Amino acid sequence: MPIDLRSDTVTRPTAAMRDAISRAEVGDDVFGEDPTVLALEAEAAKLTGKEAALFVTSGTMGNQLAIAVHTQPGDEVIVGEGAHPVFYEAGASPALSGVQFAVAGVGGFFDAEQMEERIQPRAYWAPRSSLVCVENTHNRSGGRVFPQADAIAIGARAKELGIAAHLDGARIWNASTSTGLAVSDLAAPFDTASICFSKGLGAPVGSALCGTRAHVERARVFRKRWGGGMRQAGILAAGALFALEHHRERLREDHYKAKRFAEKMSAALGASVDLTRVETNIVNVDLDAPLTGEKVAKAAAALGLAINASGPRRLRAVMHLDVTQEEAERAADLLAEAIAAAQKA
Ligand SMILES: Cc1ncc(COP(=O)(O)O)c(C=O)c1O
């Protein structure tokens, strides 16, 4: 088995999680009768400090439901650079909700002023700026934490301007672990928050969209319309509940593994890592020209390390439940070896 650092989504359920899944009480969730889904939704709402939550298939669906709930076709959504819905959601926002994006700030981060610079004038020929989205932690920037003071200022200013605010909190657990702030505090500036159970938490499937009861009831209609109404979904919700109870504390181990991996890689020839930007479980490794991410990833695969190129000269390593600290350190050795091999080839 290769060491797999492509994503924290590659984890497999543990024996204890599978046991919890096998014992799950279930019902028909489209009829609102699955007790395990209802328990998970109640827990997700409590953790994010919101009125209600909706269990959904994926982080993509959570984000897209939020966009559908907060916008009308022809509207504009303000996001940071590299936002997940722009890069990795198969064009869902224009396809499903008929919206376009405006990018604020750099590297995924922006403040209230930079948001305001991107707000369209209220004129009939301009698209309506109806939603701002913040991603925390920010995937493409290497799992960095969105500054909470900016999140608060963005949420407050958006409210004054009548713009909705959504948090893409796929890895909000990592942000909470890194900052020591409660998930409910991190979600407080936002009207809605999508959270994922199938990344660092290690559940096999599922996310939740959290917000007011009205947001959730509106999202429930879109979820059904898009084919996301699931029946005995308690089988999946049980994995998520187990992950919330047993896998949150251990996220600090993933952050430690990322630090160790980054430290070793920062000493490797042909690559560099900005150690000040390693805040959670993701490490961006930048390669010296003329090395390419694709070429080094291929050389790494031949040595038993699975790692993804996330840019022409960038690799992204993600730590998770299924990689030990020894494997994380070994991965850095293998990657250094792969870089040397790619340089010679
Ligand atoms: C920041 C962010 N948002 C949303 C998602 C989408 O999650 P999913 O793969 O479950 O659709 C991801 C997935 O990696 C992500 O990194």
mmCIF file of C-alpha atoms and ligand atoms in Angstrom:
data_model
loop_
_atom_site.group_PDB
_atom_site.id
_atom_site.type_symbol
_atom_site.label_atom_id
_atom_site.label_comp_id
_atom_site.label_asym_id
_atom_site.label_seq_id
_atom_site.Cartn_x
_atom_site.Cartn_y
_atom_site.Cartn_z
ATOM 1 C CA MET A 1 0.000 0.000 0.000
ATOM 2 C CA PRO A 2 1.445 3.382 -0.908
ATOM 3 C CA ILE A 3 1.486 6.204 1.619
ATOM 4 C CA ASP A 4 -1.434 8.263 0.407
ATOM 5 C CA LEU A 5 -1.180 12.026 0.969
ATOM 6 C CA ARG A 6 -3.469 13.061 -1.892
ATOM 7 C CA SER A 7 -6.282 14.155 0.411
ATOM 8 C CA ASP A 8 -7.835 13.683 3.842
ATOM 9 C CA THR A 9 -10.825 12.204 2.007
ATOM 10 C CA VAL A 10 -9.010 8.902 1.332
ATOM 11 C CA THR A 11 -9.484 7.501 4.860
ATOM 12 C CA ARG A 12 -11.395 4.272 5.379
ATOM 13 C CA PRO A 13 -13.782 3.758 8.303
ATOM 14 C CA THR A 14 -12.154 2.138 11.329
ATOM 15 C CA ALA A 15 -13.456 -1.139 12.771
ATOM 16 C CA ALA A 16 -15.118 0.780 15.635
ATOM 17 C CA MET A 17 -16.791 3.151 13.171
ATOM 18 C CA ARG A 18 -18.014 0.244 11.050
ATOM 19 C CA ASP A 19 -19.421 -1.309 14.224
ATOM 20 C CA ALA A 20 -21.315 1.915 15.054
ATOM 21 C CA ILE A 21 -22.590 2.037 11.451
ATOM 22 C CA SER A 22 -23.802 -1.548 11.613
ATOM 23 C CA ARG A 23 -25.851 -0.782 14.742
ATOM 24 C CA ALA A 24 -27.449 2.429 13.395
ATOM 25 C CA GLU A 25 -31.195 2.819 13.784
ATOM 26 C CA VAL A 26 -32.615 3.936 10.469
ATOM 27 C CA GLY A 27 -35.829 5.140 8.815
ATOM 28 C CA ASP A 28 -36.832 6.936 5.625
ATOM 29 C CA ASP A 29 -35.087 10.313 5.784
ATOM 30 C CA VAL A 30 -37.091 11.771 2.880
ATOM 31 C CA PHE A 31 -40.071 11.351 5.235
ATOM 32 C CA GLY A 32 -37.964 12.845 8.061
ATOM 33 C CA GLU A 33 -38.053 9.522 9.896
ATOM 34 C CA ASP A 34 -34.419 8.506 10.240
ATOM 35 C CA PRO A 35 -33.542 8.905 13.927
ATOM 36 C CA THR A 36 -29.779 8.779 13.334
ATOM 37 C CA VAL A 37 -29.909 11.495 10.670
ATOM 38 C CA LEU A 38 -32.089 13.614 12.975
ATOM 39 C CA ALA A 39 -29.574 13.122 15.804
ATOM 40 C CA LEU A 40 -26.676 14.126 13.527
ATOM 41 C CA GLU A 41 -28.545 17.202 12.278
ATOM 42 C CA ALA A 42 -29.273 18.256 15.859
ATOM 43 C CA GLU A 43 -25.606 17.803 16.773
ATOM 44 C CA ALA A 44 -24.403 19.732 13.689
ATOM 45 C CA ALA A 45 -26.771 22.619 14.499
ATOM 46 C CA LYS A 46 -25.574 22.659 18.114
ATOM 47 C CA LEU A 47 -21.882 22.582 17.180
ATOM 48 C CA THR A 48 -22.217 25.430 14.675
ATOM 49 C CA GLY A 49 -24.555 27.425 16.923
ATOM 50 C CA LYS A 50 -27.258 27.488 14.252
ATOM 51 C CA GLU A 51 -30.994 26.817 14.515
ATOM 52 C CA ALA A 52 -31.059 23.801 12.203
ATOM 53 C CA ALA A 53 -28.979 21.579 9.939
ATOM 54 C CA LEU A 54 -29.507 19.381 6.886
ATOM 55 C CA PHE A 55 -27.486 16.214 6.238
ATOM 56 C CA VAL A 56 -26.224 16.268 2.653
ATOM 57 C CA THR A 57 -24.179 14.028 0.402
ATOM 58 C CA SER A 58 -21.048 16.151 0.137
ATOM 59 C CA GLY A 59 -19.324 19.451 0.830
ATOM 60 C CA THR A 60 -20.063 20.388 -2.757
ATOM 61 C CA MET A 61 -23.779 19.906 -2.151
ATOM 62 C CA GLY A 62 -23.581 21.918 1.089
ATOM 63 C CA ASN A 63 -21.972 24.862 -0.705
ATOM 64 C CA GLN A 64 -24.282 24.633 -3.693
ATOM 65 C CA LEU A 65 -27.395 24.490 -1.530
ATOM 66 C CA ALA A 66 -26.207 27.612 0.297
ATOM 67 C CA ILE A 67 -25.632 29.402 -3.018
ATOM 68 C CA ALA A 68 -29.081 28.341 -4.254
ATOM 69 C CA VAL A 69 -30.734 29.474 -1.016
ATOM 70 C CA HIS A 70 -29.063 32.905 -0.890
ATOM 71 C CA THR A 71 -29.123 33.975 -4.560
ATOM 72 C CA GLN A 72 -31.247 34.488 -7.688
ATOM 73 C CA PRO A 73 -30.074 33.711 -11.258
ATOM 74 C CA GLY A 74 -27.927 36.579 -12.563
ATOM 75 C CA ASP A 75 -26.515 37.409 -9.120
ATOM 76 C CA GLU A 76 -22.842 37.637 -8.214
ATOM 77 C CA VAL A 77 -21.157 35.735 -5.383
ATOM 78 C CA ILE A 78 -18.046 37.221 -3.765
ATOM 79 C CA VAL A 79 -15.365 34.625 -2.930
ATOM 80 C CA GLY A 80 -11.667 34.539 -2.067
ATOM 81 C CA GLU A 81 -9.055 33.431 -4.616
ATOM 82 C CA GLY A 82 -8.979 29.688 -5.182
ATOM 83 C CA ALA A 83 -12.430 29.138 -3.681
ATOM 84 C CA HIS A 84 -13.629 25.543 -3.790
ATOM 85 C CA PRO A 85 -16.881 26.271 -5.700
ATOM 86 C CA VAL A 86 -14.856 28.048 -8.410
ATOM 87 C CA PHE A 87 -12.237 25.322 -8.902
ATOM 88 C CA TYR A 88 -13.643 21.969 -7.852
ATOM 89 C CA GLU A 89 -17.428 21.883 -8.074
ATOM 90 C CA ALA A 90 -17.773 21.166 -11.788
ATOM 91 C CA GLY A 91 -19.210 24.586 -12.584
ATOM 92 C CA ALA A 92 -22.221 23.874 -10.356
ATOM 93 C CA SER A 93 -22.903 27.478 -9.288
ATOM 94 C CA PRO A 94 -23.479 28.867 -12.791
ATOM 95 C CA ALA A 95 -25.095 25.606 -13.937
ATOM 96 C CA LEU A 96 -27.512 25.138 -11.027
ATOM 97 C CA SER A 97 -28.062 28.638 -9.637
ATOM 98 C CA GLY A 98 -27.175 30.847 -12.616
ATOM 99 C CA VAL A 99 -24.694 32.961 -10.634
ATOM 100 C CA GLN A 100 -21.243 34.316 -11.448
ATOM 101 C CA PHE A 101 -18.282 34.956 -9.145
ATOM 102 C CA ALA A 102 -16.274 38.031 -8.146
ATOM 103 C CA VAL A 103 -12.923 37.422 -6.452
ATOM 104 C CA ALA A 104 -11.843 39.517 -3.455
ATOM 105 C CA GLY A 105 -8.350 39.759 -1.927
ATOM 106 C CA VAL A 106 -5.420 37.413 -2.562
ATOM 107 C CA GLY A 107 -4.617 33.810 -1.714
ATOM 108 C CA GLY A 108 -8.099 33.050 -0.400
ATOM 109 C CA PHE A 109 -8.076 35.801 2.217
ATOM 110 C CA PHE A 110 -9.813 39.167 2.196
ATOM 111 C CA ASP A 111 -11.110 41.752 4.614
ATOM 112 C CA ALA A 112 -14.368 43.688 4.771
ATOM 113 C CA GLU A 113 -12.948 46.539 2.714
ATOM 114 C CA GLN A 114 -11.762 44.191 -0.037
ATOM 115 C CA MET A 115 -15.201 42.576 -0.019
ATOM 116 C CA GLU A 116 -16.810 45.972 -0.372
ATOM 117 C CA GLU A 117 -14.576 46.855 -3.340
ATOM 118 C CA ARG A 118 -16.175 43.924 -5.188
ATOM 119 C CA ILE A 119 -19.780 44.826 -4.444
ATOM 120 C CA GLN A 120 -21.605 45.896 -7.581
ATOM 121 C CA PRO A 121 -23.402 49.225 -7.743
ATOM 122 C CA ARG A 122 -27.160 49.019 -7.311
ATOM 123 C CA ALA A 123 -27.992 49.679 -10.931
ATOM 124 C CA TYR A 124 -30.303 47.647 -13.132
ATOM 125 C CA TRP A 125 -27.453 46.760 -15.532
ATOM 126 C CA ALA A 126 -25.166 45.415 -12.801
ATOM 127 C CA PRO A 127 -25.384 41.905 -11.365
ATOM 128 C CA ARG A 128 -26.702 41.922 -7.804
ATOM 129 C CA SER A 129 -24.041 41.080 -5.194
ATOM 130 C CA SER A 130 -26.140 38.840 -2.977
ATOM 131 C CA LEU A 131 -23.685 36.516 -1.209
ATOM 132 C CA VAL A 132 -20.154 36.444 0.174
ATOM 133 C CA CYS A 133 -18.413 33.102 0.865
ATOM 134 C CA VAL A 134 -15.459 32.529 3.174
ATOM 135 C CA GLU A 135 -13.477 29.253 3.167
ATOM 136 C CA ASN A 136 -12.003 28.155 6.513
ATOM 137 C CA THR A 137 -9.605 26.448 6.454
ATOM 138 C CA HIS A 138 -8.650 27.435 2.936
ATOM 139 C CA ASN A 139 -7.822 24.402 0.831
ATOM 140 C CA ARG A 140 -5.730 25.818 -2.041
ATOM 141 C CA SER A 141 -3.729 28.101 0.234
ATOM 142 C CA GLY A 142 -2.537 24.979 2.084
ATOM 143 C CA GLY A 143 -5.092 24.652 4.890
ATOM 144 C CA ARG A 144 -4.574 28.129 6.279
ATOM 145 C CA VAL A 145 -6.987 29.540 8.832
ATOM 146 C CA PHE A 146 -9.131 32.533 7.842
ATOM 147 C CA PRO A 147 -8.444 35.371 10.318
ATOM 148 C CA GLN A 148 -11.393 35.502 12.699
ATOM 149 C CA ALA A 149 -11.324 39.307 13.016
ATOM 150 C CA ASP A 150 -11.817 39.565 9.232
ATOM 151 C CA ALA A 151 -14.603 36.975 9.318
ATOM 152 C CA ILE A 152 -16.408 39.006 11.981
ATOM 153 C CA ALA A 153 -15.983 42.285 10.068
ATOM 154 C CA ILE A 154 -17.092 40.679 6.778
ATOM 155 C CA GLY A 155 -20.192 39.174 8.420
ATOM 156 C CA ALA A 156 -21.118 42.465 10.097
ATOM 157 C CA ARG A 157 -20.628 44.590 6.966
ATOM 158 C CA ALA A 158 -22.461 42.064 4.789
ATOM 159 C CA LYS A 159 -25.425 42.241 7.168
ATOM 160 C CA GLU A 160 -25.471 46.061 6.989
ATOM 161 C CA LEU A 161 -25.452 45.859 3.195
ATOM 162 C CA GLY A 162 -28.134 43.168 2.989
ATOM 163 C CA ILE A 163 -25.739 40.550 1.603
ATOM 164 C CA ALA A 164 -25.858 36.980 2.889
ATOM 165 C CA ALA A 165 -22.676 35.369 4.253
ATOM 166 C CA HIS A 166 -21.802 31.692 3.906
ATOM 167 C CA LEU A 167 -18.952 29.763 5.501
ATOM 168 C CA ASP A 168 -17.418 26.869 3.551
ATOM 169 C CA GLY A 169 -16.320 25.050 6.669
ATOM 170 C CA ALA A 170 -15.373 21.742 5.076
ATOM 171 C CA ARG A 171 -12.357 21.758 7.427
ATOM 172 C CA ILE A 172 -13.751 23.973 10.184
ATOM 173 C CA TRP A 173 -12.672 21.277 12.677
ATOM 174 C CA ASN A 174 -9.055 21.890 11.729
ATOM 175 C CA ALA A 175 -9.524 25.647 12.106
ATOM 176 C CA SER A 176 -11.037 25.092 15.539
ATOM 177 C CA THR A 177 -8.190 22.799 16.601
ATOM 178 C CA SER A 178 -5.592 25.247 15.338
ATOM 179 C CA THR A 179 -7.080 28.393 16.909
ATOM 180 C CA GLY A 180 -8.696 26.935 20.029
ATOM 181 C CA LEU A 181 -11.913 28.739 19.027
ATOM 182 C CA ALA A 182 -15.203 26.832 19.196
ATOM 183 C CA VAL A 183 -16.776 25.873 15.860
ATOM 184 C CA SER A 184 -19.832 27.921 16.901
ATOM 185 C CA ASP A 185 -17.621 31.026 17.295
ATOM 186 C CA LEU A 186 -16.017 30.441 13.892
ATOM 187 C CA ALA A 187 -19.482 30.037 12.315
ATOM 188 C CA ALA A 188 -21.116 32.924 14.205
ATOM 189 C CA PRO A 189 -20.414 35.696 11.630
ATOM 190 C CA PHE A 190 -22.181 33.681 8.884
ATOM 191 C CA ASP A 191 -25.827 33.051 8.003
ATOM 192 C CA THR A 192 -25.054 29.511 6.872
ATOM 193 C CA ALA A 193 -22.142 27.110 7.274
ATOM 194 C CA SER A 194 -21.390 23.884 5.417
ATOM 195 C CA ILE A 195 -19.312 21.393 7.382
ATOM 196 C CA CYS A 196 -17.843 18.043 6.282
ATOM 197 C CA PHE A 197 -17.585 14.779 8.166
ATOM 198 C CA SER A 198 -15.651 12.925 5.462
ATOM 199 C CA LYS A 199 -12.366 14.861 5.508
ATOM 200 C CA GLY A 200 -10.188 15.067 8.626
ATOM 201 C CA LEU A 201 -12.920 13.495 10.741
ATOM 202 C CA GLY A 202 -12.698 10.291 8.699
ATOM 203 C CA ALA A 203 -16.379 9.431 8.138
ATOM 204 C CA PRO A 204 -17.034 7.696 4.809
ATOM 205 C CA VAL A 205 -19.688 10.111 3.488
ATOM 206 C CA GLY A 206 -21.498 13.298 4.341
ATOM 207 C CA SER A 207 -21.667 16.964 5.156
ATOM 208 C CA ALA A 208 -24.238 19.285 6.678
ATOM 209 C CA LEU A 209 -25.613 22.676 5.776
ATOM 210 C CA CYS A 210 -26.379 24.636 8.935
ATOM 211 C CA GLY A 211 -28.405 27.839 9.271
ATOM 212 C CA THR A 212 -31.843 29.071 10.239
ATOM 213 C CA ARG A 213 -34.835 26.760 10.035
ATOM 214 C CA ALA A 214 -35.990 28.755 6.983
ATOM 215 C CA HIS A 215 -32.619 28.250 5.215
ATOM 216 C CA VAL A 216 -32.723 24.532 5.926
ATOM 217 C CA GLU A 217 -36.310 24.096 4.722
ATOM 218 C CA ARG A 218 -35.476 25.936 1.486
ATOM 219 C CA ALA A 219 -32.304 23.839 1.071
ATOM 220 C CA ARG A 220 -34.339 20.662 1.643
ATOM 221 C CA VAL A 221 -36.350 21.445 -1.501
ATOM 222 C CA PHE A 222 -33.203 21.919 -3.617
ATOM 223 C CA ARG A 223 -31.627 18.792 -2.121
ATOM 224 C CA LYS A 224 -34.633 16.750 -3.284
ATOM 225 C CA ARG A 225 -34.731 18.496 -6.658
ATOM 226 C CA TRP A 226 -31.069 17.660 -7.246
ATOM 227 C CA GLY A 227 -31.546 14.004 -6.297
ATOM 228 C CA GLY A 228 -29.927 14.280 -2.886
ATOM 229 C CA GLY A 229 -32.872 13.025 -0.833
ATOM 230 C CA MET A 230 -31.551 9.836 0.760
ATOM 231 C CA ARG A 231 -33.636 7.129 2.408
ATOM 232 C CA GLN A 232 -32.019 5.034 5.198
ATOM 233 C CA ALA A 233 -29.210 7.577 5.418
ATOM 234 C CA GLY A 234 -28.731 6.840 9.117
ATOM 235 C CA ILE A 235 -26.186 4.250 7.952
ATOM 236 C CA LEU A 236 -24.042 7.203 6.821
ATOM 237 C CA ALA A 237 -25.010 9.578 9.626
ATOM 238 C CA ALA A 238 -23.855 6.993 12.184
ATOM 239 C CA GLY A 239 -20.329 7.201 10.749
ATOM 240 C CA ALA A 240 -20.438 10.987 11.000
ATOM 241 C CA LEU A 241 -21.713 10.912 14.597
ATOM 242 C CA PHE A 242 -18.978 8.449 15.514
ATOM 243 C CA ALA A 243 -16.381 10.695 13.858
ATOM 244 C CA LEU A 244 -17.596 13.766 15.755
ATOM 245 C CA GLU A 245 -17.348 11.937 19.051
ATOM 246 C CA HIS A 246 -14.079 10.093 18.541
ATOM 247 C CA HIS A 247 -11.985 11.788 15.839
ATOM 248 C CA ARG A 248 -11.960 15.486 16.668
ATOM 249 C CA GLU A 249 -9.350 15.392 19.407
ATOM 250 C CA ARG A 250 -6.901 13.557 17.183
ATOM 251 C CA LEU A 251 -6.820 16.298 14.535
ATOM 252 C CA ARG A 252 -3.948 17.872 16.441
ATOM 253 C CA GLU A 253 -1.925 14.768 15.528
ATOM 254 C CA ASP A 254 -2.552 15.502 11.832
ATOM 255 C CA HIS A 255 -1.353 19.071 12.349
ATOM 256 C CA TYR A 256 1.784 17.779 14.059
ATOM 257 C CA LYS A 257 2.443 15.331 11.197
ATOM 258 C CA ALA A 258 2.051 18.199 8.714
ATOM 259 C CA LYS A 259 4.601 20.261 10.659
ATOM 260 C CA ARG A 260 7.124 17.415 10.757
ATOM 261 C CA PHE A 261 6.649 16.658 7.057
ATOM 262 C CA ALA A 262 7.004 20.372 6.219
ATOM 263 C CA GLU A 263 10.151 20.767 8.319
ATOM 264 C CA LYS A 264 11.791 17.822 6.572
ATOM 265 C CA MET A 265 10.720 19.070 3.127
ATOM 266 C CA SER A 266 12.006 22.567 3.822
ATOM 267 C CA ALA A 267 15.484 21.045 4.034
ATOM 268 C CA ALA A 268 15.099 19.070 0.779
ATOM 269 C CA LEU A 269 16.930 20.101 -2.381
ATOM 270 C CA GLY A 270 14.832 21.289 -5.314
ATOM 271 C CA ALA A 271 11.788 22.276 -3.261
ATOM 272 C CA SER A 272 10.669 24.800 -0.716
ATOM 273 C CA VAL A 273 7.975 24.989 1.936
ATOM 274 C CA ASP A 274 6.889 28.162 3.698
ATOM 275 C CA LEU A 275 6.785 26.876 7.272
ATOM 276 C CA THR A 276 4.915 29.957 8.484
ATOM 277 C CA ARG A 277 1.986 28.877 6.302
ATOM 278 C CA VAL A 278 1.649 25.368 7.692
ATOM 279 C CA GLU A 279 -1.225 25.915 10.098
ATOM 280 C CA THR A 280 -3.267 22.710 9.938
ATOM 281 C CA ASN A 281 -3.095 19.373 8.073
ATOM 282 C CA ILE A 282 -2.126 20.530 4.568
ATOM 283 C CA VAL A 283 1.347 21.314 3.223
ATOM 284 C CA ASN A 284 2.051 23.002 -0.114
ATOM 285 C CA VAL A 285 5.436 22.039 -1.536
ATOM 286 C CA ASP A 286 6.802 24.396 -4.217
ATOM 287 C CA LEU A 287 9.242 22.955 -6.729
ATOM 288 C CA ASP A 288 12.205 24.708 -8.292
ATOM 289 C CA ALA A 289 12.006 25.207 -12.071
ATOM 290 C CA PRO A 290 12.177 23.281 -14.339
ATOM 291 C CA LEU A 291 10.638 20.559 -12.124
ATOM 292 C CA THR A 292 6.901 20.118 -12.559
ATOM 293 C CA GLY A 293 4.324 18.878 -10.082
ATOM 294 C CA GLU A 294 3.120 16.201 -12.497
ATOM 295 C CA LYS A 295 6.636 14.850 -13.083
ATOM 296 C CA VAL A 296 7.526 14.687 -9.374
ATOM 297 C CA ALA A 297 4.138 13.163 -8.469
ATOM 298 C CA LYS A 298 4.815 10.432 -11.034
ATOM 299 C CA ALA A 299 8.286 9.781 -9.638
ATOM 300 C CA ALA A 300 6.823 9.683 -6.099
ATOM 301 C CA ALA A 301 4.159 7.171 -7.156
ATOM 302 C CA ALA A 302 6.916 4.879 -8.436
ATOM 303 C CA LEU A 303 8.478 5.014 -4.946
ATOM 304 C CA GLY A 304 5.199 4.260 -3.114
ATOM 305 C CA LEU A 305 4.019 7.770 -2.286
ATOM 306 C CA ALA A 306 0.716 9.063 -3.663
ATOM 307 C CA ILE A 307 0.687 12.852 -3.782
ATOM 308 C CA ASN A 308 -1.175 15.304 -6.024
ATOM 309 C CA ALA A 309 0.115 18.194 -8.072
ATOM 310 C CA SER A 310 -2.036 21.240 -7.236
ATOM 311 C CA GLY A 311 -0.333 23.610 -9.675
ATOM 312 C CA PRO A 312 2.329 23.543 -12.406
ATOM 313 C CA ARG A 313 5.146 23.609 -9.803
ATOM 314 C CA ARG A 314 3.232 22.755 -6.667
ATOM 315 C CA LEU A 315 2.442 19.567 -4.782
ATOM 316 C CA ARG A 316 -0.115 19.323 -1.999
ATOM 317 C CA ALA A 317 0.352 16.866 0.872
ATOM 318 C CA VAL A 318 -2.566 16.243 3.223
ATOM 319 C CA MET A 319 -2.311 14.464 6.584
ATOM 320 C CA HIS A 320 -5.117 12.283 7.913
ATOM 321 C CA LEU A 321 -6.258 9.406 10.073
ATOM 322 C CA ASP A 322 -4.775 6.690 7.850
ATOM 323 C CA VAL A 323 -1.192 7.971 7.863
ATOM 324 C CA THR A 324 1.012 7.504 10.916
ATOM 325 C CA GLN A 325 3.661 9.942 12.074
ATOM 326 C CA GLU A 326 6.377 7.533 10.910
ATOM 327 C CA GLU A 327 4.712 7.352 7.483
ATOM 328 C CA ALA A 328 4.473 11.158 7.314
ATOM 329 C CA GLU A 329 8.213 11.421 7.990
ATOM 330 C CA ARG A 330 8.977 8.604 5.555
ATOM 331 C CA ALA A 331 6.823 10.394 2.980
ATOM 332 C CA ALA A 332 9.123 13.415 3.200
ATOM 333 C CA ASP A 333 12.146 11.161 2.534
ATOM 334 C CA LEU A 334 10.358 9.536 -0.424
ATOM 335 C CA LEU A 335 9.378 12.914 -1.850
ATOM 336 C CA ALA A 336 12.945 14.209 -1.567
ATOM 337 C CA GLU A 337 14.050 11.038 -3.378
ATOM 338 C CA ALA A 338 11.376 11.555 -6.051
ATOM 339 C CA ILE A 339 12.534 15.139 -6.613
ATOM 340 C CA ALA A 340 16.119 13.959 -7.047
ATOM 341 C CA ALA A 341 14.955 11.252 -9.504
ATOM 342 C CA ALA A 342 12.850 13.763 -11.470
ATOM 343 C CA GLN A 343 15.813 16.161 -11.638
ATOM 344 C CA LYS A 344 17.974 13.423 -13.196
ATOM 345 C CA ALA A 345 15.305 12.152 -15.636
HETATM 346 C C1 LIG B 1 -12.855 23.762 1.171
HETATM 347 C C2 LIG B 1 -13.690 22.676 0.572
HETATM 348 N N1 LIG B 1 -14.989 22.879 0.403
HETATM 349 C C3 LIG B 1 -15.784 21.938 -0.119
HETATM 350 C C4 LIG B 1 -15.293 20.703 -0.479
HETATM 351 C C5 LIG B 1 -16.200 19.716 -1.149
HETATM 352 O O1 LIG B 1 -16.352 18.539 -0.485
HETATM 353 P P1 LIG B 1 -16.808 17.207 -1.252
HETATM 354 O O2 LIG B 1 -15.589 16.619 -1.846
HETATM 355 O O3 LIG B 1 -17.413 16.395 -0.141
HETATM 356 O O4 LIG B 1 -17.814 17.595 -2.274
HETATM 357 C C6 LIG B 1 -13.924 20.437 -0.295
HETATM 358 C C7 LIG B 1 -13.354 19.125 -0.692
HETATM 359 O O5 LIG B 1 -12.186 18.854 -0.559
HETATM 360 C C8 LIG B 1 -13.105 21.456 0.229
HETATM 361 O O6 LIG B 1 -11.769 21.283 0.372
#
